[in-house]
Short mmCIF file of C-alpha atoms and ligand atoms in Angstrom, two decimals:
data_model
loop_
_atom_site.label_atom_id
_atom_site.label_comp_id
_atom_site.label_asym_id
_atom_site.label_seq_id
_atom_site.Cartn_x
_atom_site.Cartn_y
_atom_site.Cartn_z
CA UNK A 1 25.32 -18.87 -68.33
CA UNK A 2 24.35 -15.25 -70.00
CA UNK A 3 26.93 -12.38 -69.41
CA UNK A 4 27.03 -10.61 -65.84
CA UNK A 5 24.84 -7.63 -66.07
CA UNK A 6 26.13 -3.87 -64.59
CA UNK A 7 23.70 -0.69 -64.73
CA UNK A 8 26.53 2.23 -65.22
CA UNK A 9 25.21 5.41 -63.06
CA UNK A 10 27.35 7.85 -63.56
CA UNK A 11 25.82 10.71 -62.22
CA UNK A 12 27.11 14.25 -62.07
CA UNK A 13 30.39 16.28 -61.91
CA UNK A 14 33.39 14.29 -62.69
CA UNK A 15 30.74 10.99 -62.64
CA UNK A 16 30.90 11.10 -65.99
CA UNK A 17 35.19 11.63 -67.08
CA UNK A 18 35.92 8.79 -64.63
CA UNK A 19 33.62 6.33 -65.92
CA UNK A 20 34.84 7.21 -69.03
CA UNK A 21 37.67 5.33 -68.20
CA UNK A 22 36.20 2.24 -66.13
CA UNK A 23 34.03 1.76 -69.84
CA UNK A 24 37.08 1.27 -71.23
CA UNK A 25 38.56 -0.58 -68.68
CA UNK A 26 35.06 -3.06 -68.79
CA UNK A 27 35.76 -3.16 -72.85
CA UNK A 28 39.07 -4.65 -72.00
CA UNK A 29 38.09 -7.37 -69.94
CA UNK A 30 35.59 -7.88 -72.69
CA UNK A 31 38.02 -8.32 -75.55
CA UNK A 32 41.02 -9.97 -73.77
CA UNK A 33 39.43 -11.79 -70.86
CA UNK A 34 36.51 -12.78 -72.90
CA UNK A 35 34.67 -11.29 -69.64
CA UNK A 36 32.00 -9.56 -71.29
CA UNK A 37 29.61 -7.52 -68.74
CA UNK A 38 26.36 -6.41 -70.49
CA UNK A 39 26.66 -2.90 -69.38
CA UNK A 40 23.33 -0.48 -69.65
CA UNK A 41 23.41 3.05 -68.92
CA UNK A 42 21.13 5.56 -66.42
CA UNK A 43 20.63 8.47 -64.91
CA UNK A 44 21.07 9.40 -60.84
CA UNK A 45 21.55 12.65 -58.91
CA UNK A 46 21.67 16.23 -60.34
CA UNK A 47 21.72 14.57 -64.11
CA UNK A 48 18.68 12.82 -63.12
CA UNK A 49 16.86 15.89 -62.27
CA UNK A 50 17.67 17.91 -65.31
CA UNK A 51 16.23 15.21 -67.07
CA UNK A 52 12.86 14.18 -65.40
CA UNK A 53 13.03 16.57 -62.36
CA UNK A 54 13.52 14.07 -59.77
CA UNK A 55 17.13 12.68 -58.64
CA UNK A 56 16.25 9.00 -59.44
CA UNK A 57 13.25 7.89 -61.41
CA UNK A 58 11.61 4.93 -61.14
CA UNK A 59 12.44 3.12 -64.29
CA UNK A 60 15.88 3.65 -62.85
CA UNK A 61 15.34 2.49 -59.35
CA UNK A 62 13.45 -0.37 -61.09
CA UNK A 63 16.70 -1.21 -63.04
CA UNK A 64 18.58 -1.21 -60.31
CA UNK A 65 17.01 -3.94 -59.02
CA UNK A 66 17.13 -6.07 -61.94
CA UNK A 67 20.88 -5.47 -62.33
CA UNK A 68 23.83 -8.20 -61.42
CA UNK A 69 25.65 -4.67 -60.04
CA UNK A 70 25.45 -0.75 -60.50
CA UNK A 71 27.89 1.50 -60.68
CA UNK A 72 28.13 5.25 -59.45
CA UNK A 73 30.28 7.91 -60.48
CA UNK A 74 29.49 10.70 -57.91
CA UNK A 75 25.98 13.04 -57.54
CA UNK A 76 25.86 16.59 -56.83
CA UNK A 77 26.65 19.68 -57.53
CA UNK A 78 26.78 24.15 -56.83
CA UNK A 79 23.62 23.62 -59.15
CA UNK A 80 21.45 21.59 -57.03
CA UNK A 81 22.35 23.43 -53.55
CA UNK A 82 19.08 25.52 -53.51
CA UNK A 83 16.84 22.53 -54.37
CA UNK A 84 14.66 21.26 -52.18
CA UNK A 85 15.89 18.43 -49.48
CA UNK A 86 13.66 15.91 -50.95
CA UNK A 87 14.68 16.55 -55.40
CA UNK A 88 18.57 16.72 -53.98
CA UNK A 89 20.92 14.80 -55.78
CA UNK A 90 21.90 12.87 -52.73
CA UNK A 91 18.55 11.42 -52.06
CA UNK A 92 18.70 9.39 -55.28
CA UNK A 93 22.05 8.15 -54.14
CA UNK A 94 20.04 7.26 -50.56
CA UNK A 95 17.11 5.78 -52.37
CA UNK A 96 19.13 3.23 -53.79
CA UNK A 97 20.64 2.52 -51.02
CA UNK A 98 17.64 2.02 -49.07
CA UNK A 99 15.42 0.13 -51.60
CA UNK A 100 17.99 -2.29 -52.71
CA UNK A 101 18.48 -2.70 -49.14
CA UNK A 102 22.33 -2.33 -49.23
CA UNK A 103 23.03 -2.66 -45.27
CA UNK A 104 26.42 -3.30 -45.78
CA UNK A 105 28.64 -0.69 -46.96
CA UNK A 106 32.16 -1.49 -47.49
CA UNK A 107 35.19 0.92 -47.09
CA UNK A 108 38.64 0.00 -47.35
CA UNK A 109 40.99 2.40 -46.32
CA UNK A 110 44.06 0.92 -48.46
CA UNK A 111 47.53 2.61 -48.28
CA UNK A 112 49.05 2.63 -51.53
CA UNK A 113 53.30 2.21 -51.05
CA UNK A 114 53.77 4.82 -53.95
CA UNK A 115 51.71 7.41 -52.11
CA UNK A 116 52.63 6.37 -48.37
CA UNK A 117 53.96 10.01 -47.73
CA UNK A 118 51.08 11.88 -49.28
CA UNK A 119 48.93 11.19 -45.64
CA UNK A 120 48.71 14.17 -43.93
CA UNK A 121 50.00 11.42 -40.57
CA UNK A 122 53.94 10.06 -40.52
CA UNK A 123 54.60 7.63 -43.23
CA UNK A 124 55.37 4.77 -41.04
CA UNK A 125 51.92 4.97 -39.12
CA UNK A 126 50.10 4.26 -42.60
CA UNK A 127 52.28 2.70 -44.34
CA UNK A 128 51.20 -0.73 -45.48
CA UNK A 129 48.05 0.35 -44.03
CA UNK A 130 44.84 -1.98 -44.63
CA UNK A 131 41.69 -1.19 -42.77
CA UNK A 132 38.21 -2.35 -44.03
CA UNK A 133 35.18 -0.43 -42.19
CA UNK A 134 31.74 -1.81 -42.40
CA UNK A 135 29.12 0.68 -42.68
CA UNK A 136 25.59 0.07 -41.56
CA UNK A 137 24.09 2.00 -44.77
CA UNK A 138 20.16 1.27 -44.30
CA UNK A 139 19.27 2.23 -41.06
CA UNK A 140 20.13 4.26 -38.25
CA UNK A 141 19.56 8.39 -37.91
CA UNK A 142 19.74 8.29 -41.79
CA UNK A 143 16.30 6.87 -42.05
CA UNK A 144 14.71 6.62 -38.48
CA UNK A 145 10.87 8.08 -37.68
CA UNK A 146 10.19 10.36 -36.53
CA UNK A 147 11.96 13.09 -38.65
CA UNK A 148 11.30 16.31 -39.77
CA UNK A 149 11.07 19.83 -39.02
CA UNK A 150 8.43 20.41 -36.00
CA UNK A 151 6.38 23.46 -34.53
CA UNK A 152 6.95 23.43 -30.80
CA UNK A 153 5.47 26.15 -29.35
CA UNK A 154 6.40 29.23 -30.50
CA UNK A 155 9.98 27.97 -32.40
CA UNK A 156 11.12 24.87 -34.45
CA UNK A 157 12.61 21.45 -33.89
CA UNK A 158 14.49 19.44 -36.47
CA UNK A 159 14.47 15.53 -34.96
CA UNK A 160 16.33 12.71 -36.57
CA UNK A 161 16.35 9.34 -34.94
CA UNK A 162 18.60 6.72 -34.04
CA UNK A 163 17.17 3.33 -34.35
CA UNK A 164 18.24 0.04 -34.64
CA UNK A 165 16.65 -3.61 -34.91
CA UNK A 166 18.61 -6.60 -33.65
CA UNK A 167 18.28 -8.01 -36.99
CA UNK A 168 19.76 -5.04 -38.56
CA UNK A 169 23.00 -4.40 -36.20
CA UNK A 170 23.09 -8.65 -36.51
CA UNK A 171 23.32 -8.85 -40.56
CA UNK A 172 25.42 -6.10 -40.91
CA UNK A 173 27.48 -7.67 -38.15
CA UNK A 174 27.29 -10.84 -39.68
CA UNK A 175 28.83 -9.52 -42.78
CA UNK A 176 31.47 -7.83 -40.80
CA UNK A 177 32.97 -10.83 -39.29
CA UNK A 178 32.78 -12.56 -42.57
CA UNK A 179 35.17 -10.66 -44.37
CA UNK A 180 37.56 -10.35 -41.07
CA UNK A 181 37.18 -14.23 -41.15
CA UNK A 182 39.22 -13.49 -45.06
CA UNK A 183 41.29 -10.75 -43.88
CA UNK A 184 43.27 -10.62 -39.88
CA UNK A 185 40.49 -12.28 -38.34
CA UNK A 186 40.34 -8.69 -35.97
CA UNK A 187 37.12 -7.08 -35.79
CA UNK A 188 36.48 -3.72 -33.73
CA UNK A 189 32.41 -2.57 -33.33
CA UNK A 190 32.34 0.84 -32.71
CA UNK A 191 29.42 2.89 -30.83
CA UNK A 192 28.40 5.05 -28.38
CA UNK A 193 27.08 2.69 -25.42
CA UNK A 194 27.85 5.00 -22.95
CA UNK A 195 25.51 7.71 -24.30
CA UNK A 196 22.86 5.59 -26.71
CA UNK A 197 20.66 2.63 -25.92
CA UNK A 198 20.89 1.84 -29.52
CA UNK A 199 24.89 1.10 -28.95
CA UNK A 200 24.21 -0.65 -25.29
CA UNK A 201 21.75 -2.64 -27.93
CA UNK A 202 24.27 -2.94 -30.58
CA UNK A 203 26.93 -4.05 -28.21
CA UNK A 204 25.46 -6.78 -27.06
CA UNK A 205 23.76 -7.98 -30.32
CA UNK A 206 27.80 -8.00 -32.15
CA UNK A 207 29.44 -10.10 -29.19
CA UNK A 208 26.28 -12.53 -29.53
CA UNK A 209 27.62 -12.62 -32.94
CA UNK A 210 30.86 -13.24 -32.18
CA UNK A 211 29.98 -16.57 -30.92
CA UNK A 212 29.62 -17.84 -34.48
CA UNK A 213 33.57 -16.76 -35.28
CA UNK A 214 35.16 -17.76 -32.68
CA UNK A 215 38.49 -17.24 -34.83
CA UNK A 216 37.99 -13.79 -35.06
CA UNK A 217 38.72 -11.60 -32.17
CA UNK A 218 36.34 -9.08 -31.07
CA UNK A 219 36.60 -5.74 -29.46
CA UNK A 220 34.67 -2.49 -28.40
CA UNK A 221 35.29 0.95 -28.93
CA UNK A 222 33.52 4.07 -28.35
CA UNK A 223 32.90 5.79 -31.62
CA UNK A 224 34.87 9.11 -30.32
CA UNK A 225 37.97 6.79 -29.15
CA UNK A 226 37.28 5.44 -32.52
CA UNK A 227 38.19 8.16 -34.35
CA UNK A 228 41.31 9.01 -32.19
CA UNK A 229 42.29 5.95 -32.91
CA UNK A 230 42.55 5.83 -36.41
CA UNK A 231 44.25 9.10 -36.09
CA UNK A 232 46.90 7.96 -33.37
CA UNK A 233 47.25 4.32 -34.84
CA UNK A 234 45.67 3.12 -37.77
CA UNK A 235 47.50 0.03 -38.45
CA UNK A 236 46.14 -1.70 -35.07
CA UNK A 237 42.89 -2.15 -37.14
CA UNK A 238 41.98 -4.84 -39.25
CA UNK A 239 37.97 -4.59 -40.14
CA UNK A 240 35.68 -2.10 -38.28
CA UNK A 241 32.17 -2.78 -37.48
CA UNK A 242 30.13 0.55 -37.17
CA UNK A 243 26.55 2.56 -37.88
CA UNK A 244 25.29 4.72 -40.60
CA UNK A 245 26.48 7.52 -39.13
CA UNK A 246 29.44 7.07 -37.42
CA UNK A 247 30.39 5.39 -40.33
CA UNK A 248 29.90 8.04 -42.77
CA UNK A 249 32.63 10.19 -40.65
CA UNK A 250 34.93 7.32 -39.39
CA UNK A 251 35.32 6.50 -43.13
CA UNK A 252 35.88 9.84 -44.25
CA UNK A 253 38.24 10.25 -41.46
CA UNK A 254 40.05 6.97 -42.37
CA UNK A 255 40.11 7.95 -46.19
CA UNK A 256 41.98 10.84 -45.60
CA UNK A 257 44.68 8.44 -43.84
CA UNK A 258 45.69 7.43 -46.76
CA UNK A 259 46.05 10.48 -47.91
CA UNK A 260 44.16 10.30 -51.50
CA UNK A 261 40.81 10.60 -51.95
CA UNK A 262 40.76 10.05 -55.35
CA UNK A 263 41.67 6.36 -54.74
CA UNK A 264 39.33 4.98 -52.52
CA UNK A 265 36.60 2.61 -53.75
CA UNK A 266 33.64 1.15 -52.05
CA UNK A 267 31.15 -1.78 -52.00
CA UNK A 268 27.75 -1.34 -50.84
CA UNK A 269 25.79 -5.14 -50.17
CA UNK A 270 22.60 -6.35 -50.02
CA UNK A 271 21.46 -10.27 -49.69
CA UNK A 272 21.91 -12.52 -52.34
CA UNK A 273 19.75 -12.29 -55.11
CA UNK A 274 18.15 -15.46 -56.68
CA UNK A 275 21.31 -16.13 -58.96
CA UNK A 276 23.32 -15.52 -55.85
CA UNK A 277 25.02 -12.37 -56.37
CA UNK A 278 24.23 -10.00 -53.86
CA UNK A 279 22.59 -7.09 -54.69
CA UNK A 280 25.17 -4.36 -55.28
CA UNK A 281 26.52 -0.91 -55.66
CA UNK A 282 29.88 -0.32 -56.00
CA UNK A 283 30.79 3.86 -56.19
CA UNK A 284 34.16 5.75 -55.31
CA UNK A 285 34.22 7.28 -52.28
CA UNK A 286 35.29 10.83 -53.60
CA UNK A 287 32.09 13.18 -54.46
CA UNK A 288 31.59 14.72 -57.87
CA UNK A 289 34.12 17.38 -57.12
CA UNK A 290 32.65 20.48 -59.07
CA UNK A 291 35.96 22.51 -58.85
CA UNK A 292 37.41 19.99 -61.13
CA UNK A 293 34.66 18.74 -63.23
CA UNK A 294 34.76 19.21 -67.03
CA UNK A 295 38.77 19.34 -67.32
CA UNK A 296 39.92 16.01 -67.96
CA UNK A 297 41.49 16.21 -64.09
CA UNK A 298 40.07 14.02 -62.21
CA UNK A 299 41.53 10.74 -61.19
CA UNK A 300 40.02 7.39 -62.58
CA UNK A 301 41.20 4.97 -60.59
CA UNK A 302 39.05 4.86 -57.39
CA UNK A 303 36.58 4.30 -59.71
CA UNK A 304 38.16 1.91 -61.51
CA UNK A 305 38.84 0.35 -57.76
CA UNK A 306 35.06 -0.27 -57.54
CA UNK A 307 34.93 -1.77 -60.68
CA UNK A 308 37.52 -4.34 -59.19
CA UNK A 309 35.19 -4.76 -55.90
CA UNK A 310 32.27 -5.38 -58.17
CA UNK A 311 34.68 -7.79 -60.18
CA UNK A 312 35.47 -9.54 -56.95
CA UNK A 313 31.68 -9.25 -55.24
CA UNK A 314 29.67 -9.13 -57.59
CA UNK A 315 30.88 -11.25 -60.68
CA UNK A 316 33.23 -13.73 -58.57
CA UNK A 317 36.43 -12.81 -60.53
CA UNK A 318 38.63 -12.61 -57.80
CA UNK A 319 41.66 -13.12 -60.45
CA UNK A 320 40.58 -10.84 -62.87
CA UNK A 321 39.91 -8.18 -59.99
CA UNK A 322 43.82 -8.55 -58.04
CA UNK A 323 44.63 -7.73 -62.09
CA UNK A 324 42.92 -5.17 -62.17
CA UNK A 325 44.16 -4.01 -58.87
CA UNK A 326 47.38 -4.43 -59.80
CA UNK A 327 47.25 -2.82 -62.80
CA UNK A 328 46.41 0.18 -60.86
CA UNK A 329 49.16 -0.34 -58.55
CA UNK A 330 51.98 -0.68 -60.94
CA UNK A 331 51.22 2.74 -62.43
CA UNK A 332 51.12 4.31 -59.39
CA UNK A 333 54.74 2.50 -58.41
CA UNK A 334 55.46 4.27 -62.14
CA UNK A 335 54.73 7.60 -61.22
CA UNK A 336 51.86 8.18 -62.79
CA UNK A 337 50.21 11.12 -61.33
CA UNK A 338 46.77 12.78 -61.64
CA UNK A 339 46.77 16.04 -60.17
CA UNK A 340 45.42 15.08 -57.16
CA UNK A 341 48.55 12.80 -56.34
CA UNK A 342 50.84 16.07 -56.96
CA UNK A 343 53.43 16.79 -54.81
CA UNK A 344 56.00 19.46 -54.78
CA UNK A 345 59.00 18.69 -57.14
CA UNK A 346 56.52 16.36 -59.54
CA UNK A 347 56.43 17.23 -63.33
CA UNK A 348 53.34 17.72 -65.33
CA UNK A 349 50.18 15.55 -64.24
CA UNK A 350 48.48 13.45 -66.54
CA UNK A 351 44.88 13.74 -67.79
CA UNK A 352 41.65 11.43 -66.73
CA UNK A 353 42.27 9.35 -69.87
CA UNK A 354 45.63 9.34 -69.92
CA UNK A 355 45.89 8.32 -66.24
CA UNK A 356 43.33 5.54 -68.33
CA UNK A 357 45.75 4.66 -70.87
CA UNK A 358 48.35 3.80 -68.61
CA UNK A 359 46.20 1.54 -66.19
CA UNK A 360 45.05 -0.63 -70.50
CA UNK A 361 48.74 -0.41 -70.24
CA UNK A 362 49.49 -2.00 -67.35
CA UNK A 363 46.35 -4.40 -67.81
CA UNK A 364 47.55 -5.02 -71.15
CA UNK A 365 51.19 -6.53 -69.67
CA UNK A 366 49.68 -8.39 -67.28
CA UNK A 367 48.68 -11.19 -69.87
C1 IPM B 401 28.72 9.16 -47.91
C2 IPM B 401 28.16 10.65 -48.14
C3 IPM B 401 26.76 10.22 -48.62
C4 IPM B 401 26.48 9.71 -47.23
C5 IPM B 401 25.55 11.81 -48.63
C6 IPM B 401 26.42 11.97 -50.25
C7 IPM B 401 24.54 11.42 -48.69
O1 IPM B 401 28.66 11.54 -47.30
O2 IPM B 401 28.44 7.86 -49.26
O3 IPM B 401 29.75 8.74 -47.09
O4 IPM B 401 26.30 10.85 -46.05
O5 IPM B 401 25.78 8.71 -46.72
MG1 MG B 402 30.48 10.34 -46.60
#
């Protein structure tokens, strides 16, 4: 069988820096585990805009469709704030999600033992936390029509449309149930069925799909209550399934429970391709962090862990994914900290590449 292929889109801000460490780790797997991945690279976001005047070139889109998986760094930055909406860096990311049809966005919020007192919540509320948010990623208000800013009488009106078909709700729900089956077998679906028809339909469809997963305990929650419960007692959740916009918000909320945005990976998965692998894009949850970009300060762990998700979900290398996740965990337990993970009394933070060095050393030690 040929080597799996990975398209790297490092993007903007700290994206290229953190990706540099991931590339070293990819090489390590090639050299030490005989797991050779064919890597190619291209531009996305502001970097693509600077080169081509668009945040994602058609050739790059085509390469993403061909690749076994895409690994994205981050997009955006103050230099692009005033660009026209249609060419903003974020549009590149949204185009990838939409055209690759990556409907299931997996956002784990996992609290590393070594970091459990980083949370703004009390340690006991978050220690051992392990939630998986499945966010529907290709529909809802992000893409619904009509949308735009229109003239209406003597003023303008801004319109976006929340729109969900049954099949869109269903395919995401199946992804969420499948994940729940591999975890604690509990799924909480979140919508606003009390005020939105799309929420009523959402609840109906998820309930219908549940019949195929009798082992999974399904519950429903209004998304506002879900936000409250996430900060009140987050460990009550195993898998959460929710729509695109609620998922955007709830996943930020869940991410911050762990206290360390620099640690969180994500996977966006679509339908299986001919080779059986799902269409997939992996990216850290953090953004381009312009305030620290170019200074070698960024924490590469979220991007490294996103690559671990690629090993698990795209390359069928669960054991190697475990190895990489354990290496990151060991490095944290040893007290290696980038600036975002510093607390009062800690000594000097390590640089992006020193964090990479430490992870590589832990990988060597795992052999
Ligand atoms: C996210 C981000 C994106 C979103 C932005 C950058 C378009 O906030 O991935 O959560 O809103 O989906
Ligand atoms: Mg977001």
